[in-house]
PDB file of C-alpha atoms in Angstrom:
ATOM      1  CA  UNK A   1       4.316  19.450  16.188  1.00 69.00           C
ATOM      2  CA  UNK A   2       3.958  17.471  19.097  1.00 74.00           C
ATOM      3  CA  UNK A   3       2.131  18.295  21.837  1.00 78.00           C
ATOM      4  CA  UNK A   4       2.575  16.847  25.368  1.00 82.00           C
ATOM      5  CA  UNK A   5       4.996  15.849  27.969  1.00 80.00           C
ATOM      6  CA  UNK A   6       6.887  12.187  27.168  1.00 74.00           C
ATOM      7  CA  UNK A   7      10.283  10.461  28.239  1.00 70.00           C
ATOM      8  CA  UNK A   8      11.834   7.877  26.115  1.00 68.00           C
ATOM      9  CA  UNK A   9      13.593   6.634  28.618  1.00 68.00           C
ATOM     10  CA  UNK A  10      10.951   6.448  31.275  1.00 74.00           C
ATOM     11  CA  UNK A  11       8.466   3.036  30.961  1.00 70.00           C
ATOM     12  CA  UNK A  12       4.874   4.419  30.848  1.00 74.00           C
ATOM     13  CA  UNK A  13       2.004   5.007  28.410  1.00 74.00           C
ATOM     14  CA  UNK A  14       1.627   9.048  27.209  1.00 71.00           C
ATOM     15  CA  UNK A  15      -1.054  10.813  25.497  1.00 83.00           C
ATOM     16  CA  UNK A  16      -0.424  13.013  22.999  1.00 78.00           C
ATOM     17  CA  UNK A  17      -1.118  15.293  20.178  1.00 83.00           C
ATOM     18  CA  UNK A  18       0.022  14.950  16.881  1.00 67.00           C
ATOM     19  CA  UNK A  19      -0.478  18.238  14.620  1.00 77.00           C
ATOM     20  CA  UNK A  20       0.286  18.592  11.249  1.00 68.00           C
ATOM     21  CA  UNK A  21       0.619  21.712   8.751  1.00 72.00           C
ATOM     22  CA  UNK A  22       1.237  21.860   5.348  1.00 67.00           C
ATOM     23  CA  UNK A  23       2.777  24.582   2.785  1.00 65.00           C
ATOM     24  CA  UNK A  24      -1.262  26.160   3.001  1.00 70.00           C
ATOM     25  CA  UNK A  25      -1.640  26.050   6.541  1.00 71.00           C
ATOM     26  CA  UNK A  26      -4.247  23.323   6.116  1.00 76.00           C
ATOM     27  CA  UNK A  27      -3.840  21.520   9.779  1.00 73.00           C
ATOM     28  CA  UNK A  28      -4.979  18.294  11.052  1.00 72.00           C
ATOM     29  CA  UNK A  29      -4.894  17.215  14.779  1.00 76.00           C
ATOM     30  CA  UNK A  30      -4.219  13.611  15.787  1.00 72.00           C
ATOM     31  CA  UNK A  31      -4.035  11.897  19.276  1.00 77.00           C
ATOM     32  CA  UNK A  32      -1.961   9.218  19.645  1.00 69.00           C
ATOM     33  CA  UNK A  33      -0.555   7.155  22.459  1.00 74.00           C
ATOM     34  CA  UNK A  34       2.947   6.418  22.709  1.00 72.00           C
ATOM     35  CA  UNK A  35       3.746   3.513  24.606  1.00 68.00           C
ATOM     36  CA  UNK A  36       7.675   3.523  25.845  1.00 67.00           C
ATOM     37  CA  UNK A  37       8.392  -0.497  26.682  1.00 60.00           C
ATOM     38  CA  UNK A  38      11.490  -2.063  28.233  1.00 60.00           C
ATOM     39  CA  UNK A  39      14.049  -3.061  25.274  1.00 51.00           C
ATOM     40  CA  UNK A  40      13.010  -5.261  22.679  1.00 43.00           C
ATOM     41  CA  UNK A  41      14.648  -7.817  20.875  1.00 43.00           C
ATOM     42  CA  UNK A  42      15.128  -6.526  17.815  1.00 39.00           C
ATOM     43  CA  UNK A  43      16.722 -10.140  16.417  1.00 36.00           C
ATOM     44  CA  UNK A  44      14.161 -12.188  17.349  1.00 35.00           C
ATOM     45  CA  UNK A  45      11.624  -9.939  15.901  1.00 36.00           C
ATOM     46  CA  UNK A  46      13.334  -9.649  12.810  1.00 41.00           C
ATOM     47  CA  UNK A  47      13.559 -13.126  11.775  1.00 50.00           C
ATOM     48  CA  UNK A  48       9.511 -13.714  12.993  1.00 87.00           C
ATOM     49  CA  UNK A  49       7.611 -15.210  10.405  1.00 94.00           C
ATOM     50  CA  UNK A  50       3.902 -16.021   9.567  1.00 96.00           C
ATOM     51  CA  UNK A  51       2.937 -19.343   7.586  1.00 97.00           C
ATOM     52  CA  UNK A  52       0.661 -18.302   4.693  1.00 98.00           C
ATOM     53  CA  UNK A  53      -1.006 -21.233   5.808  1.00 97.00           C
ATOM     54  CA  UNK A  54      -2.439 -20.215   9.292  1.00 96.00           C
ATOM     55  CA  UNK A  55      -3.390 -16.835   7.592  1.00 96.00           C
ATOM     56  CA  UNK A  56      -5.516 -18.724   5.082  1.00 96.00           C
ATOM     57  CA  UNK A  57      -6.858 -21.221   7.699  1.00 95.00           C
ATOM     58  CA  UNK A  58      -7.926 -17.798   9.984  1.00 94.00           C
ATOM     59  CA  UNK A  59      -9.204 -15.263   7.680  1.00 94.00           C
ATOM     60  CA  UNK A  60     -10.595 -17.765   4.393  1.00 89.00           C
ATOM     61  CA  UNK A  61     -14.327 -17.454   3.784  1.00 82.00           C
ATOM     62  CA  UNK A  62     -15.438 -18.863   0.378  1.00 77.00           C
ATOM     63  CA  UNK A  63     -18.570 -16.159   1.066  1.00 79.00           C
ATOM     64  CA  UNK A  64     -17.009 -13.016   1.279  1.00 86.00           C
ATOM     65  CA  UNK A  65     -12.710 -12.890   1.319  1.00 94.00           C
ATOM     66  CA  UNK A  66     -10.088 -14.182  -1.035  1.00 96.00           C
ATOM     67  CA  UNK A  67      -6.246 -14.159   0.390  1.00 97.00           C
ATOM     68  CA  UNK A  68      -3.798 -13.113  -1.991  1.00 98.00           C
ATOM     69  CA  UNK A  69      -0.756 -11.295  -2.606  1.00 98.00           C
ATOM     70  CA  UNK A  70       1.442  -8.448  -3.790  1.00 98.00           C
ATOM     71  CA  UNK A  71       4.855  -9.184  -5.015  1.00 98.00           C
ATOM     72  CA  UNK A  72       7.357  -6.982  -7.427  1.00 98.00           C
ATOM     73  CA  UNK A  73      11.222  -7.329  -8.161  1.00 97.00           C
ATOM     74  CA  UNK A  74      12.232  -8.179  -4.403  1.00 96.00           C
ATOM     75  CA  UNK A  75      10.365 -11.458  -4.304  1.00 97.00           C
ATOM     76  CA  UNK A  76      13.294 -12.467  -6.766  1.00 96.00           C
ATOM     77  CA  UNK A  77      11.543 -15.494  -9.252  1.00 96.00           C
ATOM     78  CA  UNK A  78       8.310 -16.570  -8.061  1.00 98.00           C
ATOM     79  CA  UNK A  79       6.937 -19.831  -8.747  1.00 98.00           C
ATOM     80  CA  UNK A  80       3.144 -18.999  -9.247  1.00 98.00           C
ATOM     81  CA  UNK A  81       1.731 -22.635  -9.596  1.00 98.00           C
ATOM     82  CA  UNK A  82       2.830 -23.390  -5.808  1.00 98.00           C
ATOM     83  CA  UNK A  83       1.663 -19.940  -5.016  1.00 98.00           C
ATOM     84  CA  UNK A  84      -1.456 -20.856  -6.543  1.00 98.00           C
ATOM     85  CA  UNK A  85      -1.542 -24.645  -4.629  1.00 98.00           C
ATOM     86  CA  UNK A  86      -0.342 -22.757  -1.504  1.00 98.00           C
ATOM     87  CA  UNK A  87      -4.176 -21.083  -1.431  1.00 97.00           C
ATOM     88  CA  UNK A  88      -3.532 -18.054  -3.022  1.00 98.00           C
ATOM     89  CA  UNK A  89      -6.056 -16.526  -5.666  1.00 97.00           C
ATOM     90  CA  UNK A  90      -5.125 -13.330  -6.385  1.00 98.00           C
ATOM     91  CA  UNK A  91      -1.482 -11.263  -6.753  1.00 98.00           C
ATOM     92  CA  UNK A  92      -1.006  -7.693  -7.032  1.00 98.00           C
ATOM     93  CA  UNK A  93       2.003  -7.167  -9.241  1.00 98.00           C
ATOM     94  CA  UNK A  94       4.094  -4.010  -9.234  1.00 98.00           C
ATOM     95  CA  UNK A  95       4.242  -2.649 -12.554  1.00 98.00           C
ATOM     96  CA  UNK A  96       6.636   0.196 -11.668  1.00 97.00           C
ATOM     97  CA  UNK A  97       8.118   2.529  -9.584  1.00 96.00           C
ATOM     98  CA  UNK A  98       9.282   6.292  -9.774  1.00 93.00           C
ATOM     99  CA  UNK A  99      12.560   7.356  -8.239  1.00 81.00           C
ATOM    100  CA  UNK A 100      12.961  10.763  -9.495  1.00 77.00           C
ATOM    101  CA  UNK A 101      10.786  12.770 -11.809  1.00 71.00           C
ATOM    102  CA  UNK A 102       9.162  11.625 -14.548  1.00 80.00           C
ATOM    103  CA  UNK A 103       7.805   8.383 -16.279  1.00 86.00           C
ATOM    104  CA  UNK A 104       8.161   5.190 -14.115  1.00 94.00           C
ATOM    105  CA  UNK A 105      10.702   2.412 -14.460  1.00 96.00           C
ATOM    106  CA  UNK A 106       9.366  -0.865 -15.070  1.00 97.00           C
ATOM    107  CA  UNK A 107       9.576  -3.003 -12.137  1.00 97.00           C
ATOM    108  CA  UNK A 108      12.609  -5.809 -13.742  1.00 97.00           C
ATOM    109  CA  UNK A 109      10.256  -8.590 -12.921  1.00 98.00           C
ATOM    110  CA  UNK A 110       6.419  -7.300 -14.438  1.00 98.00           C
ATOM    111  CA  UNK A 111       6.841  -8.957 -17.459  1.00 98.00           C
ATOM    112  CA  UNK A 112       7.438 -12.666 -15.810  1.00 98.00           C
ATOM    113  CA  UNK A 113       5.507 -11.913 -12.985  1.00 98.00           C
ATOM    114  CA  UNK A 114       2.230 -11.186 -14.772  1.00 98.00           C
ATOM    115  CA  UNK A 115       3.019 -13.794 -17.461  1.00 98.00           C
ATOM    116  CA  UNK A 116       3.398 -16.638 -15.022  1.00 98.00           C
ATOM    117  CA  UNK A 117       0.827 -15.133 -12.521  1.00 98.00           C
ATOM    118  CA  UNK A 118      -2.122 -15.559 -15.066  1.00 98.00           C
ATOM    119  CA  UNK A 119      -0.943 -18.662 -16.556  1.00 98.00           C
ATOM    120  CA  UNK A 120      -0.979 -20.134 -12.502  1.00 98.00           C
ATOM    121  CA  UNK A 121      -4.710 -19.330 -12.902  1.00 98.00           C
ATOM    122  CA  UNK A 122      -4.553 -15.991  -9.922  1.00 98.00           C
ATOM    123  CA  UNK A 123      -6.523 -13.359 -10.652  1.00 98.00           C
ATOM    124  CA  UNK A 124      -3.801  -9.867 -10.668  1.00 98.00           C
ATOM    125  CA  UNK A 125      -3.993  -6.168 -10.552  1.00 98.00           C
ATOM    126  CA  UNK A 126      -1.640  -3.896 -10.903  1.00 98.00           C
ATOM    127  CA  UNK A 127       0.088  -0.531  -8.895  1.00 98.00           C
ATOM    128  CA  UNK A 128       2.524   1.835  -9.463  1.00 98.00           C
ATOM    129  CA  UNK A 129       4.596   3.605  -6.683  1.00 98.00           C
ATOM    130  CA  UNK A 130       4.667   6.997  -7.700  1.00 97.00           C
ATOM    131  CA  UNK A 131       6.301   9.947  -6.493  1.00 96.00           C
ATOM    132  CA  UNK A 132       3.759  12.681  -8.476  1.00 95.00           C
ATOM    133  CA  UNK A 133       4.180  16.188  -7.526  1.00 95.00           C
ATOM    134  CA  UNK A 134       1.011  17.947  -9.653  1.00 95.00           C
ATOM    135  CA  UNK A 135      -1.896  16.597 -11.763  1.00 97.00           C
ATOM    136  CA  UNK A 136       0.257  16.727 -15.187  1.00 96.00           C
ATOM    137  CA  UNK A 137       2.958  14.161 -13.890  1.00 95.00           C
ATOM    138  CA  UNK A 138      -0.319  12.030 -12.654  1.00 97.00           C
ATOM    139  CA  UNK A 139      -2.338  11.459 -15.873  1.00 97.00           C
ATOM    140  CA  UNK A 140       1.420  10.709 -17.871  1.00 96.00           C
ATOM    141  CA  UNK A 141       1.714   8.234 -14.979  1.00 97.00           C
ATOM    142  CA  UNK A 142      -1.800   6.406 -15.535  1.00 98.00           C
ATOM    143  CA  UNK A 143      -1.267   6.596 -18.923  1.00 97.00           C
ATOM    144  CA  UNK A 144       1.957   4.893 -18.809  1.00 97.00           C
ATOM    145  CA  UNK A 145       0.274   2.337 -16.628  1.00 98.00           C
ATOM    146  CA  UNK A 146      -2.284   1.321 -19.616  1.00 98.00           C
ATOM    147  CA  UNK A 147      -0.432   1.969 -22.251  1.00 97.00           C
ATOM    148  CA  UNK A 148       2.431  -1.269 -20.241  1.00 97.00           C
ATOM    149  CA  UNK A 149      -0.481  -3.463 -20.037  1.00 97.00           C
ATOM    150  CA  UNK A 150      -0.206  -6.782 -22.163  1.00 90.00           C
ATOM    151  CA  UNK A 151      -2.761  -8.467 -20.070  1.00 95.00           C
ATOM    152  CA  UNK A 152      -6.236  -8.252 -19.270  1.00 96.00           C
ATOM    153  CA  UNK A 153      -6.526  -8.052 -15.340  1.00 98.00           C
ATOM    154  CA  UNK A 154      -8.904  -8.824 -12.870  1.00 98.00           C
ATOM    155  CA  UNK A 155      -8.395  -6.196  -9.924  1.00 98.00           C
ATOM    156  CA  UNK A 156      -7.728  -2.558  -9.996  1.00 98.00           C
ATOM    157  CA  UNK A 157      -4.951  -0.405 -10.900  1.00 98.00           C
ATOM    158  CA  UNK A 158      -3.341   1.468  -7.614  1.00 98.00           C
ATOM    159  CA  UNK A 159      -1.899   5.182  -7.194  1.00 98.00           C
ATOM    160  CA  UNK A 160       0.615   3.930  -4.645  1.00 98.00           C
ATOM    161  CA  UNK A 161       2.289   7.333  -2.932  1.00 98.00           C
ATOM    162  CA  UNK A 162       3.846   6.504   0.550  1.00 95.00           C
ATOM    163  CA  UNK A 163       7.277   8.913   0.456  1.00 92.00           C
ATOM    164  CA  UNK A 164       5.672  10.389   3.780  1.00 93.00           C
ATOM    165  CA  UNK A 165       9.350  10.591   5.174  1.00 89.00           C
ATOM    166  CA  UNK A 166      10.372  13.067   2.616  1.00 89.00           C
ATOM    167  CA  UNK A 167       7.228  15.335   2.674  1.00 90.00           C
ATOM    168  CA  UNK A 168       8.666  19.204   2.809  1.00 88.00           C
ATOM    169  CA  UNK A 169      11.036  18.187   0.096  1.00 89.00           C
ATOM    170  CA  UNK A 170       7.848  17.980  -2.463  1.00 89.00           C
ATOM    171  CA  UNK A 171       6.565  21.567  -1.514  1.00 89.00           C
ATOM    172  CA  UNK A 172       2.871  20.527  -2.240  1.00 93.00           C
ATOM    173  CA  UNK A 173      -0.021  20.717   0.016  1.00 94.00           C
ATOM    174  CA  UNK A 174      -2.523  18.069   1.427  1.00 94.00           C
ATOM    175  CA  UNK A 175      -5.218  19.218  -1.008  1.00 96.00           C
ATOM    176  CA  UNK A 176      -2.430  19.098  -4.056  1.00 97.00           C
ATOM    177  CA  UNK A 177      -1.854  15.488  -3.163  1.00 97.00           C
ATOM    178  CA  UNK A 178      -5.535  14.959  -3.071  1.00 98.00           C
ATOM    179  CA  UNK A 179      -5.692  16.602  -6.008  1.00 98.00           C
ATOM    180  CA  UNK A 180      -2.972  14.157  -7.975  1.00 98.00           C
ATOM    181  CA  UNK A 181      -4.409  10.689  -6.624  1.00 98.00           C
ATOM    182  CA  UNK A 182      -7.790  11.495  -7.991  1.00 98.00           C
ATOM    183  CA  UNK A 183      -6.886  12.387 -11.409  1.00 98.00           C
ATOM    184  CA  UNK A 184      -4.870   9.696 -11.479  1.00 98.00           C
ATOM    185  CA  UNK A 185      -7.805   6.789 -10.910  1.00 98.00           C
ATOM    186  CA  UNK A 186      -9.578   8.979 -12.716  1.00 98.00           C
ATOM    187  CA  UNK A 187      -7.713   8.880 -15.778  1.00 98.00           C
ATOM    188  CA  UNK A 188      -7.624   4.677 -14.936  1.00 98.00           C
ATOM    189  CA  UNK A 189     -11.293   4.625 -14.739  1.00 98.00           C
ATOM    190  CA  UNK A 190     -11.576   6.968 -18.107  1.00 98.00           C
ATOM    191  CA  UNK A 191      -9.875   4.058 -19.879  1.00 98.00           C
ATOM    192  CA  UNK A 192     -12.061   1.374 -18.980  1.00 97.00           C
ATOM    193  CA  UNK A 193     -10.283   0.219 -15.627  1.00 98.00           C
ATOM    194  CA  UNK A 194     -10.979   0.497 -12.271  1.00 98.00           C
ATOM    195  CA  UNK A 195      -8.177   2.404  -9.780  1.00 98.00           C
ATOM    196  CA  UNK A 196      -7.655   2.349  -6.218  1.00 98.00           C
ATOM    197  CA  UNK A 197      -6.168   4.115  -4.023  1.00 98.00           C
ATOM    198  CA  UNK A 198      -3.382   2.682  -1.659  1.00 98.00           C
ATOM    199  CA  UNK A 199      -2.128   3.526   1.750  1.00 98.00           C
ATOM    200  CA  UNK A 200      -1.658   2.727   5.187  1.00 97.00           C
ATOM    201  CA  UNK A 201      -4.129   3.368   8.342  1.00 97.00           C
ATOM    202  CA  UNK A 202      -2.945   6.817   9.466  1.00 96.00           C
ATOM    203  CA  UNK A 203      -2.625   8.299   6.292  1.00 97.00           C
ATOM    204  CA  UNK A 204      -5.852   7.527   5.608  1.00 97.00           C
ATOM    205  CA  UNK A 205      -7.408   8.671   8.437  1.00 96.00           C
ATOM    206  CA  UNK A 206      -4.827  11.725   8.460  1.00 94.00           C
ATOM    207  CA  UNK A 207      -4.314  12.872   4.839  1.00 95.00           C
ATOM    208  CA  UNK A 208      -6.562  11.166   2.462  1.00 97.00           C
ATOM    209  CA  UNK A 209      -9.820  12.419   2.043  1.00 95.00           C
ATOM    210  CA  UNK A 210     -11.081  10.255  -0.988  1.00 96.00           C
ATOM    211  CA  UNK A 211     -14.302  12.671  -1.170  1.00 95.00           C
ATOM    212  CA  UNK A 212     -15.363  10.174  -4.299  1.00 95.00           C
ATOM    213  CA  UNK A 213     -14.955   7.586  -2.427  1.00 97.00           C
ATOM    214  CA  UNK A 214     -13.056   5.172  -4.608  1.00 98.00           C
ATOM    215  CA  UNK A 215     -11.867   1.786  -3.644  1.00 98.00           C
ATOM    216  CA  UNK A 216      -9.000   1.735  -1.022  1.00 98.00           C
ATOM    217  CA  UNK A 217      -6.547  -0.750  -0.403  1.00 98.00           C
ATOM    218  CA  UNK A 218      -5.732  -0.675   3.168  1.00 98.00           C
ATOM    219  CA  UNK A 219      -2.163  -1.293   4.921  1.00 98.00           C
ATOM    220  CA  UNK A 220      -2.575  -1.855   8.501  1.00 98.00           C
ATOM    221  CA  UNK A 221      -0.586  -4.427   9.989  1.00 97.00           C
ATOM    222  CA  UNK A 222      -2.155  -6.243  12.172  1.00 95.00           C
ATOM    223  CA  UNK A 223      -4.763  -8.971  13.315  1.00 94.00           C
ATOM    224  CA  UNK A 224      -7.904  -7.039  13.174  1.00 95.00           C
ATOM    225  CA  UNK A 225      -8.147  -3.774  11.846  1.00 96.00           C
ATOM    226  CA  UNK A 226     -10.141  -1.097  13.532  1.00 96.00           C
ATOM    227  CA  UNK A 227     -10.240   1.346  10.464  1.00 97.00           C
ATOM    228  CA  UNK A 228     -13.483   2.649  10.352  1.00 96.00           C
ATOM    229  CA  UNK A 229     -13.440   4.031   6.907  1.00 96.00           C
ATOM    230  CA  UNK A 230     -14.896   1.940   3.326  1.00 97.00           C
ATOM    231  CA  UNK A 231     -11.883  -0.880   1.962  1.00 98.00           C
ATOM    232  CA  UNK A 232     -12.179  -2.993  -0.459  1.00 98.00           C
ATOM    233  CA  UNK A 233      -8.630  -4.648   0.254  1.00 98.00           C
ATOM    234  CA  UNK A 234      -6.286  -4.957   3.160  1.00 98.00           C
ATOM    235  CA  UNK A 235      -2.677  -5.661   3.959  1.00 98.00           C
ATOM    236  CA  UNK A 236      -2.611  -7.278   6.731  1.00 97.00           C
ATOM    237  CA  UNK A 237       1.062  -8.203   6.864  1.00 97.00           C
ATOM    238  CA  UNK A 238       4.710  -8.204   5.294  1.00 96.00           C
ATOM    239  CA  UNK A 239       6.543 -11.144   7.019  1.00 96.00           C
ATOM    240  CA  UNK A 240       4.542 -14.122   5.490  1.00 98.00           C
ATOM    241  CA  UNK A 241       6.223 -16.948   4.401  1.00 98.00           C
ATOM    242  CA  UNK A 242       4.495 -18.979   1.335  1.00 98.00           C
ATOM    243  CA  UNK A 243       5.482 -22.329  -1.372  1.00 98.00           C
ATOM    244  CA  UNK A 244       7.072 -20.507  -4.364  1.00 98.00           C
ATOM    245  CA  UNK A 245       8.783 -17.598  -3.118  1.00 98.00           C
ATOM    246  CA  UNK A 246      12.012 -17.536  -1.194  1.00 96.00           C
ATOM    247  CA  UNK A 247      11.603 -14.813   1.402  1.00 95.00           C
ATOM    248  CA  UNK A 248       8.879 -12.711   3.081  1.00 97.00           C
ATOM    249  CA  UNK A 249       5.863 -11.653   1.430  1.00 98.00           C
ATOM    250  CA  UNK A 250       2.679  -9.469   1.915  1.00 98.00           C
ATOM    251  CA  UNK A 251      -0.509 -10.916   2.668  1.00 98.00           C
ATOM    252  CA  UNK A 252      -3.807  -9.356   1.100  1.00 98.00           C
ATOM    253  CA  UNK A 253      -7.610 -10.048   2.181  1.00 97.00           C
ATOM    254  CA  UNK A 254      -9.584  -9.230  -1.025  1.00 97.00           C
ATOM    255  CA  UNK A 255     -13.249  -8.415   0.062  1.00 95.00           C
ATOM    256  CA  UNK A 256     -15.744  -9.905  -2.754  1.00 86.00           C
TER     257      UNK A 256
END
């Protein structure tokens, strides 16, 4: 529900409410400002690109950050060793993703990816896009996670759940999906690793409530965050361009 007078075709900056109710009438109230801007355009955006190199150059600190990356099956064949000379310490690899119910498919490229990733000398971690409707399909999920592992790794395993545009279709409320991301890093940390949990700025301010308070990977695009809330990790970008991989790629500051 939004609350508030706006016109998309009027230039001009409007205040508004956002409200949000799930399945068990839990409710949430955002404000948010829509700004409504003279056309943009859209092909000159599109093929913008960020050096990995100016990234590392800005936000590098030998004290406190790392930059890094996360890849899976749409980076194509990555060549880790320039990845590695690029800068780059650290890659967090897809290990799978869920498109329907039940157990994961691998992502096609783990198995190189982690391979050649550790042999480059870059510290990895893992996470799985999951679609998990209740606490059941959660702990199969982590499971499935550990029991794919051939490698030791360095960084956490992430509950990855970002189908936001297909919400009513799962018929669970904002507690339930609570509810699965913490027994699924629970089961993670149960088995001797460490999980995380994954998602972007307004869902964690909006949804997640991470009451535990376990390590959050944060997706915010952008050149300075202003999330208030504890992260351990944050993407600060999709549209970098790095030695070793043909295409864009996201861009991870890993906080020591």
């Amino acid at each position: 529900i939004i609350d508030g007078d706006y016109d998309l075709d009027k230039v001009g900056v409007y205040n508004l409410t956002y409200t949000i109710i799930d399945n068990s009438n839990n409710k949430k109230e955002v404000n948010v400002t829509l700004n409504v801007v003279d056309k943009i355009n859209n092909t000159s955006y599109q093929t913008k690109t960020i050096p990995f190199s100016d990234i590392l150059n800005y936000y590098k600190d030998d004290n406190s950050v790392e930059v890094g990356l996360d890849v899976s099956e749409w980076q194509g064949n990555i060549d880790f060793n320039k990845v590695k000379e690029s800068g780059a310490t650290f890659v967090m690899i897809r290990i799978g993703v869920q498109n329907k119910d039940g157990l994961p498919n691998m992502d096609r490229n783990y198995n190189y990816n982690i391979k050649a990733a550790k042999e480059a000398g870059l510290k990895v971690g893992v996470y799985l896009y999951t679609i998990a409707e209740d606490e059941k399909e959660a702990i199969e999920q982590a499971n499935w996670v550990i029991d794919n592992l051939d490698y030791e790794l360095d960084l956490p395993i992430v509950f990855d759940w970002e189908n936001w545009t297909y919400w009513n279709y799962y018929k669970i409320s904002f507690h339930k999906i609570n509810e699965i991301a913490n027994t699924f890093i629970e089961t993670i940390n149960e088995n001797g690793y460490t999980g995380m949990l994954y998602s972007s700025k307004f869902y964690l301010e909006t949804i997640w409530q991470n009451k535990k308070e376990y390590p959050v990977w944060l997706a915010h695009y952008i050149d300075e965050t202003d999330y208030k809330g504890k992260y351990d990790m944050w993407q600060l970008c999709n549209n970098a361009r790095i030695d070793g991989i043909n295409g864009n790629v996201d861009v991870d500051i890993l906080y020591k």
